[in-house]
Amino acid sequence: MPEAVSRPTLEAVAARAGVSRATVSRVVNGGDGVREPLAERVRRAVEELGYVPNQAARSLVTRRHDAVAVVIAEPESRVFADPFFALQLRGISKELTAHDNQLVLLLTEGRPDHARVARYLAGGHVDGALVFSLHLDDPLPGLIRDAGVPTVFGGRPHWSEDTRDARPGRAGEGADRGVVYVDCDNRGGAHTAVRHLVDLGRRRVAHIAGALDQTSAVDRLDGYRDVMADVLGESDPRLVVESDFTPAGGERAMRELLDRCPDIDAVFAANDLTALGALRVLRESGRRVPEDVAVVGFDDMVPVAEQTEPPLTTVRQDIEEMGRLMARLLLRGLSEGRDGEHPAAGAQGAPGRGVILPTSLIRRASA
Amino acid sequence: MPEAVSRPTLEAVAARAGVSRATVSRVVNGGDGVREPLAERVRRAVEELGYVPNQAARSLVTRRHDAVAVVIAEPESRVFADPFFALQLRGISKELTAHDNQLVLLLTEGRPDHARVARYLAGGHVDGALVFSLHLDDPLPGLIRDAGVPTVFGGRPHWSEDTRDARPGRAGEGADRGVVYVDCDNRGGAHTAVRHLVDLGRRRVAHIAGALDQTSAVDRLDGYRDVMADVLGESDPRLVVESDFTPAGGERAMRELLDRCPDIDAVFAANDLTALGALRVLRESGRRVPEDVAVVGFDDMVPVAEQTEPPLTTVRQDIEEMGRLMARLLLRGLSEGRDGEHPAAGAQGAPGRGVILPTSLIRRASA
DNA sequence: TTGAAAGCGCTAACAT
DNA sequence: ATGTTAGCGCTTTCAA
């Protein structure tokens, strides 16, 4: 297989078309200000020579890269293993592609990688970054902020000071104004799920929470509490167990719950995987689902939710759309930054801090 | 948040260190041929200024990008949705990172994207490509070949003319010599799985094949046939059904199989998801697993395989390692291409055509 | 061992 | 509307 041979340059195209480099450049970049017959000649020359612009040369002068970094921290964690990220990436990819941007994927595992990523971003290799921050104590988001790269976060960062972070004493504390992020309505979705259980007549509704160092877990817990407080005046703290978003964790939590309160008549699990574990323990314990205990999950990971026994009622979020939206927000911010507007605002401009996507309840057999 | 401010240049570092640009360049790139005291001064200046080389400028002259494209065709398909790709990406990412290369992710959906990807690769934006080709009729691999970019394939391409493609009349036909690819030992893994079932005393062993336009499905089928022919002299064609790697497909196939041959005493499913569907139908039909029918899957997608009832015996492949290996092969080919050697060989050099990773049987309860 | 200088291929002022 | 020209920041001969 041949090495990449030297590609034709602008110069070559210009020679072939009998025009100057500037003219070719104009045609190649949108071509306004060039009379049609000439433009056509140039286009033909481009075609004949198979000319493709050298991006490096172009970036050198424009200081743009038409490339965006996607940073995913700790791919070991559950998140990367489930279809979640695949879908999100797909959404991001579609949007970037539609705007002729490339996707540079940065996966990190641990500290040394953080520095590497920060350096890369600070190095101005990409025009912006889409960052998935997962854990409360993750230093990466901070580093990235410091790198001064326009950024949109996936999932509410813990320092977002958003009002939906209902925990007193946290909101606003050390927070940044103007952080742009996209998330699904975790709290609202949880609300819907628990409401559904309550509407079914259930009163002893337990919650298996996710890892509470992730905002999604916290928000879902808050949504659960909203309803419980609303309906029952107060929620029995014994009905909540923290878990870790995994099936094994779900099993452990369910056992603990059953141990504490054998009279549970419903469970809202922080995600579908957790629900999977819970279902198994419920079955082992001789309880029928949904007759004895109704179960609702979160995520609607279809391959999982449809295959459980019974099929899982769960809260769906449009994951691909989240990805697409993140990319759109970033690109919009970038182009605004370029077009003057609020040059200093970059991606963190007008659109406001966070965009929350709606969720919906998918009813199957488990509740 | 500030826009990316103008970063310090080589020039600035040179001025600060009181040396020429050339000297700084030397130090930054490995620094041989520069006396220690000077080199040290340069390093300090780099440090103080927070200098990061401008990759565009560098690429412009070196014609290298230290970037590799990962092309994944049809992310709609099952492949992208399951943890498979996430793991593979992780392996690739680790290896690339270790060699200071960036990962440019190219996801495609359909024809228009093919052209786009081909153009991108031909445009010389990256040094090489890692390509996942899935389907027999996928034009992408061919386009990529024509683009003249050093490439390593993930999974045996259908035109690999490898000897493990046992189907007569196919081998060699229109094939390329020297295609580099990495795959797991699909045929051997299938062999092991079926052998295991036979060793358990099963004789009516059925196979639910994957989509036979993918080489992995074909190779697994071949492995199954190897053993059946070996043990029973010949395999009953009614024991094989083609499916599609999905749980729903597995259900359909299992029904069909049960219909044709109610006396089946074992099933080898093309992957774990298929096995999942098969298990459900088996249970519905009143058969016990493994007592009445033993079941073996393929992939060892842990979250699935451990959660089935009963837990699934399956063939494991080291997916992350496959990714890592692909990247390693490509980078090696690239550096050989650069260092002279067989400049024309590029990534398709000495290492030979395909690298096949071993598989292993993970025994759980289903067989 | 170090420095000076010539581009890499492109865009964007500025001329015409 | 088109051409001329001056770099973008870097590596890499070539000279010293």
XYZ file of C-alpha atoms in Angstrom, chain A residues 11-330:
320
model
C -0.882 26.492 -5.961
C -1.331 23.538 -8.268
C -5.038 24.167 -8.593
C -4.393 27.838 -9.287
C -1.921 26.964 -12.020
C -4.295 24.507 -13.580
C -7.190 26.929 -13.539
C -5.004 29.776 -14.633
C -5.848 31.980 -11.685
C -4.203 33.150 -8.485
C -4.093 31.221 -5.242
C -6.334 33.774 -3.620
C -9.071 33.102 -6.112
C -8.893 29.382 -5.561
C -8.990 29.974 -1.852
C -12.110 32.061 -2.231
C -13.873 29.442 -4.276
C -12.899 26.667 -1.947
C -14.192 28.618 1.041
C -17.690 29.431 -0.043
C -16.744 31.307 -3.169
C -18.412 34.672 -2.880
C -16.775 37.445 -4.809
C -15.745 35.261 -7.693
C -17.512 35.465 -11.034
C -19.215 32.332 -12.103
C -17.181 31.295 -15.156
C -13.964 31.607 -13.213
C -15.360 29.847 -10.196
C -16.444 27.030 -12.409
C -12.992 26.695 -13.891
C -11.538 26.518 -10.425
C -14.024 23.911 -9.307
C -13.145 21.777 -12.261
C -9.450 22.057 -11.513
C -10.140 21.081 -7.914
C -12.095 18.122 -9.126
C -9.530 16.999 -11.651
C -6.635 17.236 -9.265
C -8.584 15.781 -6.360
C -7.558 18.725 -4.285
C -8.231 18.607 -0.559
C -7.235 21.589 1.568
C -4.406 21.043 3.994
C -6.033 21.534 7.332
C -2.778 22.187 9.126
C -1.899 25.064 6.864
C -5.374 26.428 7.172
C -5.447 26.192 10.951
C -2.102 27.863 11.158
C -3.529 31.041 9.781
C -7.178 30.905 10.808
C -6.463 29.648 14.302
C -9.435 27.430 13.986
C -9.425 23.694 13.864
C -12.988 22.721 13.220
C -12.406 20.109 15.810
C -13.958 19.538 19.184
C -12.669 17.383 21.992
C -14.959 15.006 23.813
C -13.579 14.270 27.235
C -14.829 11.257 29.086
C -13.463 10.751 32.534
C -13.054 7.361 34.088
C -14.288 5.103 31.392
C -13.848 2.250 33.795
C -16.967 3.302 35.518
C -20.323 1.958 34.585
C -21.008 4.864 32.364
C -18.700 3.970 29.615
C -19.677 0.353 29.620
C -23.348 0.856 29.064
C -24.911 2.049 25.858
C -25.289 5.450 27.373
C -22.101 6.908 26.046
C -22.343 5.225 22.739
C -25.624 6.971 22.165
C -24.380 10.254 23.423
C -21.353 10.034 21.174
C -23.576 9.306 18.265
C -25.615 12.406 18.906
C -22.494 14.479 19.267
C -20.962 12.996 16.175
C -24.005 13.701 14.060
C -24.138 17.308 15.067
C -20.425 17.879 14.652
C -20.415 16.189 11.284
C -23.278 18.343 10.121
C -21.084 21.339 10.849
C -17.915 19.866 9.418
C -16.222 19.496 12.725
C -14.084 16.609 13.820
C -14.481 14.720 17.045
C -11.322 14.157 19.052
C -11.971 11.613 21.752
C -10.100 11.951 25.013
C -10.562 9.105 27.447
C -8.972 9.456 30.819
C -8.079 7.049 33.556
C -6.756 8.694 36.628
C -4.568 11.549 37.559
C -1.728 11.504 35.044
C -4.317 11.634 32.317
C -5.894 14.701 33.781
C -2.746 16.678 33.305
C -2.402 15.320 29.822
C -5.917 16.332 28.877
C -5.569 19.755 30.438
C -2.379 20.312 28.499
C -3.971 19.192 25.313
C -6.940 21.477 25.715
C -4.817 24.392 26.813
C -2.622 23.752 23.804
C -5.342 25.043 21.551
C -5.619 21.940 19.425
C -9.371 22.084 19.362
C -11.914 24.849 19.276
C -13.887 23.628 22.228
C -14.648 20.721 24.477
C -17.569 18.583 25.523
C -16.910 17.206 28.950
C -18.574 14.500 30.930
C -17.968 15.094 34.551
C -19.162 12.405 36.780
C -17.950 12.691 40.271
C -18.092 15.368 42.861
C -14.410 15.230 43.530
C -13.276 15.052 39.936
C -10.588 17.695 39.449
C -10.859 17.531 35.690
C -13.669 20.014 35.175
C -11.746 22.586 37.152
C -8.606 22.001 35.156
C -10.546 22.359 31.987
C -12.103 25.550 33.133
C -8.651 26.877 33.796
C -7.505 25.830 30.363
C -9.752 28.523 29.009
C -11.412 26.403 26.385
C -15.069 26.938 25.566
C -16.784 23.994 27.164
C -20.165 22.396 27.499
C -20.671 19.824 30.194
C -22.670 16.646 29.949
C -24.620 16.237 33.137
C -24.912 18.929 35.726
C -21.526 19.656 37.255
C -21.630 19.669 41.005
C -20.516 23.275 41.156
C -23.213 24.467 38.830
C -25.089 26.320 41.596
C -28.225 25.501 39.763
C -31.401 25.943 41.717
C -32.389 22.391 41.136
C -29.644 21.470 43.482
C -31.981 21.693 46.394
C -29.556 20.807 49.118
C -29.177 23.827 51.327
C -25.642 24.917 51.895
C -24.475 23.623 48.587
C -26.131 25.932 46.151
C -23.885 28.755 45.163
C -21.014 27.610 47.249
C -17.848 28.157 45.234
C -19.958 27.942 42.152
C -19.378 29.365 38.731
C -21.997 31.402 37.090
C -22.543 30.720 33.467
C -21.518 27.094 33.328
C -23.120 25.576 30.279
C -24.363 22.050 30.627
C -26.933 19.666 29.294
C -28.683 17.159 31.451
C -31.892 15.282 31.518
C -34.529 16.173 34.026
C -33.368 13.751 36.657
C -35.404 15.285 39.400
C -38.534 15.611 37.299
C -38.140 12.108 35.957
C -37.803 10.713 39.428
C -40.822 12.715 40.409
C -42.853 11.171 37.617
C -41.696 7.682 38.482
C -42.551 7.933 42.132
C -45.763 9.731 41.396
C -46.712 6.850 39.166
C -46.115 4.401 41.978
C -48.133 6.487 44.361
C -50.952 6.729 41.848
C -50.912 2.971 41.726
C -51.835 3.113 45.382
C -48.401 2.283 46.741
C -47.425 3.974 49.945
C -44.323 2.141 51.108
C -42.174 3.291 48.215
C -38.466 2.625 48.630
C -35.640 4.195 46.666
C -32.360 2.614 45.734
C -30.225 5.647 45.052
C -27.212 5.787 42.780
C -23.751 6.797 43.882
C -24.431 10.077 45.606
C -21.215 11.646 44.446
C -22.875 12.003 41.064
C -25.364 14.759 40.573
C -27.702 12.516 38.635
C -28.062 10.280 41.664
C -28.598 13.237 43.955
C -31.189 14.797 41.688
C -33.108 11.551 41.378
C -33.106 11.163 45.107
C -34.404 14.694 45.439
C -37.191 13.932 43.009
C -38.143 10.910 45.058
C -38.182 12.946 48.232
C -40.292 15.638 46.632
C -43.118 13.231 46.041
C -42.809 11.365 49.281
C -42.867 14.572 51.272
C -45.762 15.766 49.209
C -47.860 12.690 49.553
C -47.009 11.356 52.934
C -45.940 14.495 54.628
C -42.546 13.006 55.220
C -40.421 10.205 53.866
C -39.217 7.380 56.030
C -35.414 7.510 55.823
C -35.244 3.753 56.147
C -36.801 3.515 52.709
C -33.703 4.937 51.044
C -30.459 3.085 50.429
C -27.470 4.409 48.559
C -26.130 2.087 45.925
C -23.869 2.346 42.883
C -25.850 1.988 39.664
C -24.862 -1.667 39.187
C -26.949 -4.843 39.271
C -24.890 -6.270 42.096
C -25.334 -3.066 44.026
C -29.035 -3.251 43.342
C -29.178 -6.722 44.802
C -27.396 -5.712 47.960
C -29.544 -2.641 48.393
C -32.733 -4.589 47.845
C -31.789 -7.120 50.490
C -31.004 -4.355 52.923
C -34.312 -2.701 52.165
C -36.305 -5.895 52.567
C -34.521 -6.478 55.800
C -35.376 -3.072 57.151
C -38.904 -2.826 55.872
C -40.504 -6.082 54.769
C -43.689 -4.194 54.025
C -42.288 -2.310 51.032
C -44.788 -2.250 48.200
C -42.793 -0.380 45.564
C -39.230 0.403 44.584
C -37.871 3.247 42.523
C -34.388 2.294 41.378
C -31.862 4.925 40.346
C -31.305 3.186 37.030
C -32.309 0.110 35.080
C -29.271 -1.916 36.039
C -30.021 -1.368 39.680
C -33.629 -2.344 39.049
C -32.400 -5.537 37.446
C -30.651 -6.543 40.645
C -33.608 -5.524 42.731
C -35.960 -7.616 40.620
C -33.871 -10.677 41.165
C -33.817 -10.297 44.923
C -37.514 -9.588 44.974
C -38.140 -12.790 43.069
C -35.865 -14.765 45.360
C -37.744 -13.443 48.342
C -40.925 -14.857 46.891
C -42.485 -11.524 46.117
C -44.342 -11.018 42.875
C -43.699 -8.031 40.652
C -45.732 -5.924 40.288
C -48.458 -7.477 42.422
C -46.576 -7.398 45.704
C -43.891 -4.886 44.859
C -43.972 -2.544 41.896
C -40.641 -1.518 40.383
C -39.629 1.462 38.280
C -36.197 2.072 36.833
C -34.486 4.965 35.120
C -32.722 5.352 31.735
C -34.751 3.020 29.580
C -31.737 1.102 28.448
C -33.875 -0.847 26.077
C -31.811 -4.006 25.828
C -32.011 -4.295 29.589
C -35.444 -2.925 30.333
C -37.225 -5.009 27.752
C -35.502 -8.189 28.792
C -36.186 -8.192 32.490
C -38.814 -10.334 34.066
C -41.236 -8.693 34.047
C -40.303 -6.014 31.513
C -39.350 -2.874 33.314
C -41.359 0.285 33.648
C -38.813 3.047 33.544
C -38.041 6.683 32.901
C -36.727 7.380 29.457
C -34.323 10.113 28.552
C -33.331 10.949 25.020
C -29.664 10.329 25.311
C -28.726 10.862 21.718
C -30.512 14.179 21.767
C -28.523 15.199 24.802
C -25.351 14.616 22.874
C -26.616 16.465 19.881
C -27.652 19.375 22.011
C -24.310 19.597 23.745
C -22.568 19.839 20.411
C -25.046 22.354 19.113
C -24.621 24.578 22.142
C -20.876 24.468 21.850
